[in-house]
Amino acid sequence: MSSLAFLVTELQSLASETRRKHPEVREAAEKSLAILRSSSEQATSRLASDGPQSQDLLRPFFMGCAIKNAKVVAISLGSLQRLIALQAVPQSLVPLIIKTMNDCVSQGVDIQLRILQTLLSLITNFPSVHGELLGDALILCFRLQESRIAVVSSTAAATLRQLVMFVVDKVLDEDRKESPDASQMADIQLPDGSKKSLAPSARDAFSVIEDLCLLANAERPHFLKLDSLPKTFALELIESVLTNYHELFRKHNELLALLQHHLCPLLLKTLSDRPIFPLTLRSTRVVFLLLKQFSIELITEAEVFLTLLIRTVGGEMDPATGAYSSENNPAHGARPHWMRVLAMEIIRGLCNDAELMRGVWNRYDAQNAGSKVFTSLITALKRLVTEKPALLGVSTQMFGIGVASNPSESSGLPASGSGGSGYGFDLGSVAGMVANAASATVSGVVGMMGTEHGLSVAGSAMKLQCIDQLDKADSPSIPESYIYLLGLQCLVSLCEGFASITLPLYNSIVIQKPRAAGDAVTRAPPALDLASLPADQPSTKQLQTVHDMVASGWPGLLAALSFIVATNLSDDLFADVLQSYQNMANVSGMLGLTTPRDAFLTSLAKFAIPSRVVSSLDSYIEPSTPRSASGVISENLGIAALGGATQQAPGLSERNMACLKVLASCALFLAGSLGSSWFDILEALQNADYVLNTKGSRSAAAKRSSFVPPTGQSPSRSVSQPAQGLGGAGVGPAQPRHNLLTDIDSDSVSRAIQRLFDSTKNLEDQAFKDFVAALCRLSSEMVDMQSDSNSIIIESQSEDSVQGGLLSPSIEASHRRRASGIHLPRTLRTGDFGINRLGNVALLNVHRLIYRPPDVAWNALTSHLVSVLRHPSAPHSIRLQAARALDEILVVVPRNITSTGDLQAEVQTRVLDVLSQQVAPDTVAGNTPTVVDIRRMGLETLHQILQSSGHTLVVGWETIFDMLGSVCEPSSTIPESLSLESTTSQSTGVSPRGKPLPLGYSNDRGNASLVRIAFQSLTLVCDSLSTLSPEHLRLCISTLGKFGRQRDTNIALTAAGSLLWGVSDSIQAKRRDETQEPAYSALWMFLLLEVLGLCTDSRAEVRVGAIQTLFRTLQLYGATLSLETWDECLWKVTFPLLDSISSVMRQMPAPTGTIASLTDQSSADYPSRSWDESKILALQSIGSIFGDFLVLKIMHLPSFEKVWDSFVQHVQESSLLDRPAVSTAALRCLEKGLRSSSTASADLADKVSVLWQRSWRACDDMGGAVLRRASAQAPETDSDDNGNFLPFDQESLLALVDVVQCTRSVSRAGKEGDWPLDRLTRLMVILKGVLTYPNSPIYRADIDALTPVQTAVMDAILTIDLSVPKSSSLVIRDLSEFATLPFIASFDVHDTDPNPNKRPQSRVTYIGLTKKVMPMLVELFLRFKDNVDLYVDETLEAILSAYSVPIKLKYDCPPPSKFGNDLPLWKTATSCFLRIIKESTAQLRVLGHSIPDERIEGIWRKVIDVFKAGILADCTAAEAFTLEEQEAEENFDLSLVASLEVDVVPLLGDPRVPDYLIMHLAKFLHQGSCIYDLSANGRGPFSPGQAHVKDSEEVVQTEEFIGSTANGQLLPRERFSYWCFDLLFLICSDAAKDQENHRRRVAALSLPSLLQRCRTTLLSYVADEAVRGNYPFPRAREEEVVYVLRKLLTLRLWTGSLWAALSESPSKHATEQPLTDLSLTQSSIISDATKRSDRAHLLHFYPVLCQIAALPRTTPTAWTTENKPHLPDDPSLGMVDARHSRVAFTAQNGVSVEYDIRDLGRSCLVEVGKALGIE
């Protein structure tokens, strides 16, 4: 709403309210409204401007305020307030407004509140209000603040605060102006009497603050016209100003002067007078602000206030006694408790400000004449927290678990006095290092403390701190322990303040300092050297300040913290105190304060590991039997605890674990600067490890959860139980725990300790040396304590006590360790902490051991460990532990050497020298089990060194071989019974070839284990032989010889392998040097001969290993050997090896059993199995040698022909006389040699020719053996001495085919063209013999895919060059034979398994082969169809014969696939056959007389036979098919009929085709057309399946049929029968005009079969009709008669066909008949003439037609189809083009027509009449 509209509304309201009683106000309001209505725009513009019109407009409101009517006054004040807010009031009316409100101040509460709102709006909207006018406004607020009405008073007070803030805030705005107006500046007098010129706002602020100070001090103000003001309210206003505008005070000296001259004296006086809670509270708050914000500006005043606060807390010190008293004040009596609390809350706030505390130190304590404020503060805080120990209680957790809570109960120490410490910590022990540094200890107070009290935030703190309770007139109820909570928080804040400044500076100076290039990052830095830092830098000054503060205050802090940490604190407070411990230790360490650092760490260690816990572990006996139920109940009720009986195993509580965690954390942080202090820390960690991992908390964890302490004792929680705070802090949802109290379970703390040791890799060399020295010293003391004697030998070469090995601990150290709980236990420990950690630390710092001087760590470590493991009195477990640690170090060090040169040799020498002391100790110690174990560990270490670093060793080989050889005993001969084959040899009377190997063995089991371990190392030596000199190699060979003669077969085998594979590599590598070649060559040949002797070892493992090594060596270095060496290797190594193995195998027992059993490879117990494997390996290796070096080396030998002949002869003998596996390997060996010869150059062509010709002779011989063995009748050349022979398996046959293939490849590469026909013929014979070999033990399934042998044979056949004359016929004939194998040569495989249920019997089917061959025959025939040889040499007949078998078998064919959906074999054969027929018949006409007549007859005979087989095949099985499947099958077979019509019939009439073949075609078509089988009635047609047909010389005989009512048996495939019938009618008709002579001949020879077929149908119908009466015929009979009559009616014969058919020579008279003999009778002439007619067949059936036409009863009708005049769009059917087939056309097309049999007969008679000329 605009100001004008608002003004109109308010004026109207005012006029309405004053209409009756106050007309003057109404008139003034109406006048103002008139002015506004007359000139609203001018009035609005002049409303906020000074002028008479603005006063006239606002006059009604001022008049309304003067009326005593509250409602009118409220409307007037509200209007003024809104107008002020809208800034619609001119500046000139501000005094009037203030005066008007002053006049209304006596009105009611609402009016007063409205005045305050208007006043606040007025002052804030008119910043130019200054001076007296501002004072009047403030006075108005002060008056209302004094109101007794609470709401008015509080609102006025709030308004005053806002106005005062606004007054001061205007000073900030004024200061922002760059050039103040000089006319507004005025002088004021400062408290010190000086004057200063200030701007208006600054004068207002100065005046207001000065008056507030004066009023608070009960003095008369200068600016405000007040007589008095409550001191509390004045202090609150002052506090508000100081809180929000302290920066403004620092900029304005006049304001600081007010603080110094008015406020500080006021506060000091208030705090010194008798305390009044509201006034003291507010004064204290202002003092806190002064100390926080103005301690630098008010140095003296701040000192006074600090001293006052400290004295309030700590009291006055009595100079005579040195005691403090806080209860007595000479002037005002005892200080109330709440005043101490207020002082402590202020001190807590000050302690939280670390910068402030450093300023306090610098301003007061750092000065020589200072008042030592900081020191006094520390002392006061220490006194405060220790003044009432009974109130704080005792934390039983700090004693540990499972020990008495009172020290006197378990240790016998007094409960009070300086001799007993209830916390395991007596500051007197620290005072030995820091003499009398702390003024108080925790000793002597245990008796005063109880466990029912405690300190916690929840139970001790106030909900609202005392200093914030401004609304209280009296002090609130304060918990008694609250002040001690404040003291604890002050201590924690001080410690945190030290750390907060020191740690960042330390990181920036030491850790994150700039580094030069190549310098490593400092991860464990030393302490700061403040003297070396720039003195003028702020960071240095800050660090120096903290240094001095810690150095001065640490005794008091340590005393206070050590006392309070043992009290009954809640978890969060305990964590805070523990954090303070950590901060103090870290800060002391960072600043180089050794004494305070060690003091804090020592105190922390004693709290972490209570001494009584350690000492109680050895006396604790865990119950051996389970407790009864009553015992558990009594224990849970606390009864079992009576009498001080401890029910828990000694262990560490949660708080002990937390202390231990902090100790480890501090040590980790200060690792780089601890120096000799490491010993104490490591000792504590050792005790912790003993408690945690030996007998401590782990063993008692299950019991602690059920333990309930006796009454009066607080429960001691284990590390597995969550802690709960005191005073109900544990009730409710779990609060997140402090970080220091998390991860304090045993595992987490153990990991923290481990991280400490892991950090040693970050230490500098000197720091690491100190650490190792401390650890060795600790280990020495512990080992000595557990040894039989109290002294350990000190090495003479040691330079100090640490490097000298184990030391004799001093009496003081021993006593101290016993006092700490580590005394001699009843049972020796199983391991030493120091040794364990030494090993871990050494592994972490392996690079330091390598690249730093030995005196840094190496000497101390190794000397100590060697001394322990050689110590005769040390416990067995510790000696083994030392050996284990030493071995780990020795293994890792060589592995991490990265540099070469002198350092590498030096380090390796150090390692091997130390290891030799372990492996080969003095003989004085004897061969005890401990010594054996230590030696074994040393040998294992040597093995690991060689395994990981053997290739880098440059020195020490003599030492290594000496260590390895020291475990070998003198050799002896191995008993024969140890041989793996000795039993076999003894039973057969055959002794192994060669002398037995001498084997060394020892009866000592320990020494045997040493031999095995040492040999492993010796094996690894061969990996580094390249660095050995000839002397070292001979030493290695000698050592290998020792191990090769051990009884362990594995050792002997590996020795043989290492002998060549390791030493030979090294020899061959160095043999390249011409100067050393003779020596190394001789050494290498010696190795070969040595291995050759092992190749016939009686142990198969050794034998095989030697063979492998021998040939790998030859293969590896064969390229570098000379021809003379190769010749020597072949004749002295290779062939003798085969001869020796074969000789042994020939002497084995002869195999017995069936042929199948002789080839069974699954039997593992036949005598020669291992020898077979050895020979297989030898053959494979020889094959690889010949494959790699035949062309490169062997073919260049002068004796190559002899070498190759011997090689092939060995292969041939192995393939014929050995078991199939050996035979396969031999053939593969030959194959490799043949393949390699293909790369020979042209100059070796003659040798290549010799090579393949010799190989073919061998293949021919082996192929002949295959053919002979196929019948299981082999000659003596194929059998052994006993007449037995081993059949071939499929693998060996496959290998033979591959050899043949390779032989052909080699031969064809050397010349043009393929082999001659005779050799190819022999090849095909061999391949066929391999393919059909029946005696293999195992065959692969060959239904869905070819077997490997079949595939190889087919591949070999495909490689034959068919351009060789007659080769195509050869291949096609053999392939045709392959196609018949599934039907004539399949067989069941001989099962050698005696268990018939084990697996089903397999069968060789050749189905996959047939599926591949049948289409291939078509392709080959189409490729060579122009070759007359295919027709002359009966190749085509062979093809047709191959197809005829599956076509004839049809549904009796085996399934075409096992897992797929392949086309049936008969369909594949049919499709292929029809393609052959289509091409071959056409080609027969093209070739003509090039083909002899006998071959023409044979081809056509085979064609007719195949068609007959397909048409008359048994289809009974198809009846089980669905109708759709049957229809599809018939449609497929239609292709046979169509092919006969299109491809056969036109050419079958050729004169060279015999008559009987054409007649045979008509006869099987006659058979195929039969619909019914009526043979059961002795008449009628024969089924197509019958083998013969009734022939009759006279087809027109008048045999009578006997009628029958039987329906007859309907034959399957009715539709196909009609198709055959159609074809029979078609070939007898003159429908086709091409090849007329041929067709006439075929028609004449086929017509008798057609007439016989029709005659049978018609006569049988007539005969049956006579006896059936009204009994209907079956559908098929009716349709058959209709079909025959319809066909006869439409049939047109060739003229003279019937005459020729009835003549003696149908072929002769088919085309031309002789003239009619007119001399005959008239009937004969007529008969002769009718036979020459094209309708002669109707005249032939004239009698039966008359019978049909004269049937008396109604004849049946039938529906049949009439052919359409056009061909269909897609007439294709089967493999024949149906467009050329009338049968296919008829089968696929037609329309249905109804026929009557009698009508058809009559129609036929009409046609007869027409033929006779009768119209």
CSV table of N, CA, C and O in Angstrom, one decimal, residues 1393-1428:
chain,number,residue,atom,x,y,z
A,1393,ASP,N,37.0,-105.7,-23.5
A,1393,ASP,CA,36.6,-105.5,-22.1
A,1393,ASP,C,35.9,-106.8,-21.7
A,1393,ASP,O,34.8,-107.1,-22.2
A,1394,PRO,N,36.3,-107.5,-20.6
A,1394,PRO,CA,35.6,-108.7,-20.2
A,1394,PRO,C,34.3,-108.4,-19.6
A,1394,PRO,O,33.4,-109.2,-19.5
A,1395,ASN,N,34.1,-107.2,-19.2
A,1395,ASN,CA,32.8,-106.8,-18.6
A,1395,ASN,C,31.9,-106.3,-19.7
A,1395,ASN,O,32.0,-105.2,-20.2
A,1396,PRO,N,30.9,-107.0,-20.1
A,1396,PRO,CA,30.0,-106.6,-21.2
A,1396,PRO,C,29.1,-105.4,-20.9
A,1396,PRO,O,28.6,-104.7,-21.8
A,1397,ASN,N,28.9,-105.2,-19.6
A,1397,ASN,CA,28.1,-104.0,-19.2
A,1397,ASN,C,28.8,-102.7,-19.1
A,1397,ASN,O,28.2,-101.7,-18.8
A,1398,LYS,N,30.1,-102.7,-19.3
A,1398,LYS,CA,30.9,-101.5,-19.1
A,1398,LYS,C,30.6,-100.5,-20.2
A,1398,LYS,O,30.4,-99.3,-19.9
A,1399,ARG,N,30.5,-100.9,-21.4
A,1399,ARG,CA,30.2,-100.0,-22.5
A,1399,ARG,C,29.5,-100.7,-23.7
A,1399,ARG,O,29.8,-101.9,-23.8
A,1400,PRO,N,28.7,-100.1,-24.4
A,1400,PRO,CA,28.0,-100.8,-25.5
A,1400,PRO,C,29.0,-101.1,-26.6
A,1400,PRO,O,30.0,-100.4,-26.8
A,1401,GLN,N,28.7,-102.2,-27.3
A,1401,GLN,CA,29.6,-102.6,-28.4
A,1401,GLN,C,29.5,-101.6,-29.6
A,1401,GLN,O,28.4,-101.3,-30.0
A,1402,SER,N,30.7,-101.2,-30.0
A,1402,SER,CA,30.7,-100.3,-31.1
A,1402,SER,C,30.7,-101.0,-32.5
A,1402,SER,O,30.9,-102.2,-32.6
A,1403,ARG,N,30.4,-100.2,-33.5
A,1403,ARG,CA,30.3,-100.8,-34.9
A,1403,ARG,C,30.9,-99.8,-35.9
A,1403,ARG,O,30.7,-98.6,-35.8
A,1404,VAL,N,31.6,-100.4,-36.8
A,1404,VAL,CA,32.1,-99.6,-38.0
A,1404,VAL,C,31.1,-99.6,-39.1
A,1404,VAL,O,30.7,-100.7,-39.6
A,1405,THR,N,30.5,-98.5,-39.5
A,1405,THR,CA,29.4,-98.4,-40.4
A,1405,THR,C,29.8,-97.9,-41.8
A,1405,THR,O,29.1,-98.2,-42.7
A,1406,TYR,N,30.8,-97.1,-41.9
A,1406,TYR,CA,31.2,-96.4,-43.1
A,1406,TYR,C,30.1,-95.5,-43.7
A,1406,TYR,O,30.2,-95.1,-44.9
A,1407,ILE,N,29.2,-95.1,-42.9
A,1407,ILE,CA,28.1,-94.3,-43.4
A,1407,ILE,C,28.6,-92.9,-43.7
A,1407,ILE,O,28.2,-92.3,-44.8
A,1408,GLY,N,29.4,-92.3,-42.9
A,1408,GLY,CA,29.9,-91.0,-43.2
A,1408,GLY,C,30.7,-91.0,-44.4
A,1408,GLY,O,30.7,-90.1,-45.2
A,1409,LEU,N,31.5,-92.1,-44.7
A,1409,LEU,CA,32.3,-92.2,-45.9
A,1409,LEU,C,31.4,-92.3,-47.1
A,1409,LEU,O,31.6,-91.6,-48.1
A,1410,THR,N,30.3,-93.0,-47.0
A,1410,THR,CA,29.4,-93.2,-48.1
A,1410,THR,C,28.7,-91.8,-48.5
A,1410,THR,O,28.6,-91.4,-49.6
A,1411,LYS,N,28.3,-91.1,-47.4
A,1411,LYS,CA,27.7,-89.8,-47.7
A,1411,LYS,C,28.7,-88.8,-48.4
A,1411,LYS,O,28.2,-87.9,-49.1
A,1412,LYS,N,29.9,-89.0,-48.1
A,1412,LYS,CA,30.9,-88.1,-48.8
A,1412,LYS,C,31.2,-88.6,-50.2
A,1412,LYS,O,31.4,-87.8,-51.1
A,1413,VAL,N,31.2,-90.0,-50.4
A,1413,VAL,CA,31.7,-90.5,-51.7
A,1413,VAL,C,30.6,-90.4,-52.8
A,1413,VAL,O,30.9,-90.1,-53.9
A,1414,MET,N,29.3,-90.7,-52.4
A,1414,MET,CA,28.3,-90.7,-53.4
A,1414,MET,C,28.2,-89.4,-54.2
A,1414,MET,O,28.1,-89.4,-55.5
A,1415,PRO,N,28.1,-88.2,-53.6
A,1415,PRO,CA,28.2,-87.0,-54.4
A,1415,PRO,C,29.5,-86.8,-55.1
A,1415,PRO,O,29.5,-86.2,-56.2
A,1416,MET,N,30.6,-87.3,-54.5
A,1416,MET,CA,31.9,-87.1,-55.2
A,1416,MET,C,31.9,-87.9,-56.5
A,1416,MET,O,32.5,-87.5,-57.5
A,1417,LEU,N,31.2,-89.1,-56.5
A,1417,LEU,CA,31.2,-89.9,-57.7
A,1417,LEU,C,30.5,-89.1,-58.8
A,1417,LEU,O,30.9,-89.2,-60.0
A,1418,VAL,N,29.5,-88.4,-58.5
A,1418,VAL,CA,28.8,-87.6,-59.5
A,1418,VAL,C,29.7,-86.6,-60.1
A,1418,VAL,O,29.8,-86.3,-61.3
A,1419,GLU,N,30.4,-85.9,-59.2
A,1419,GLU,CA,31.3,-84.8,-59.6
A,1419,GLU,C,32.4,-85.4,-60.5
A,1419,GLU,O,32.7,-84.8,-61.6
A,1420,LEU,N,33.0,-86.5,-60.1
A,1420,LEU,CA,34.0,-87.1,-60.9
A,1420,LEU,C,33.5,-87.5,-62.3
A,1420,LEU,O,34.2,-87.4,-63.3
A,1421,PHE,N,32.3,-88.1,-62.3
A,1421,PHE,CA,31.8,-88.6,-63.6
A,1421,PHE,C,31.5,-87.4,-64.5
A,1421,PHE,O,31.8,-87.5,-65.7
A,1422,LEU,N,30.9,-86.4,-63.9
A,1422,LEU,CA,30.6,-85.2,-64.8
A,1422,LEU,C,31.9,-84.6,-65.3
A,1422,LEU,O,31.9,-84.0,-66.4
A,1423,ARG,N,32.9,-84.7,-64.5
A,1423,ARG,CA,34.2,-84.1,-64.9
A,1423,ARG,C,34.8,-84.9,-66.0
A,1423,ARG,O,35.4,-84.4,-67.0
A,1424,PHE,N,34.6,-86.3,-66.0
A,1424,PHE,CA,35.3,-87.1,-67.0
A,1424,PHE,C,34.2,-87.9,-67.9
A,1424,PHE,O,34.5,-89.0,-68.4
A,1425,LYS,N,33.1,-87.4,-68.1
A,1425,LYS,CA,32.0,-88.1,-68.8
A,1425,LYS,C,32.4,-88.2,-70.3
A,1425,LYS,O,31.9,-89.1,-71.0
A,1426,ASP,N,33.2,-87.4,-70.8
A,1426,ASP,CA,33.6,-87.5,-72.2
A,1426,ASP,C,34.7,-88.5,-72.4
A,1426,ASP,O,35.1,-88.8,-73.5
A,1427,ASN,N,35.2,-89.0,-71.3
A,1427,ASN,CA,36.3,-90.0,-71.4
A,1427,ASN,C,35.7,-91.4,-71.7
A,1427,ASN,O,34.9,-91.9,-70.9
A,1428,VAL,N,36.0,-92.0,-72.9
A,1428,VAL,CA,35.4,-93.2,-73.2
A,1428,VAL,C,35.8,-94.4,-72.3
A,1428,VAL,O,35.2,-95.4,-72.2
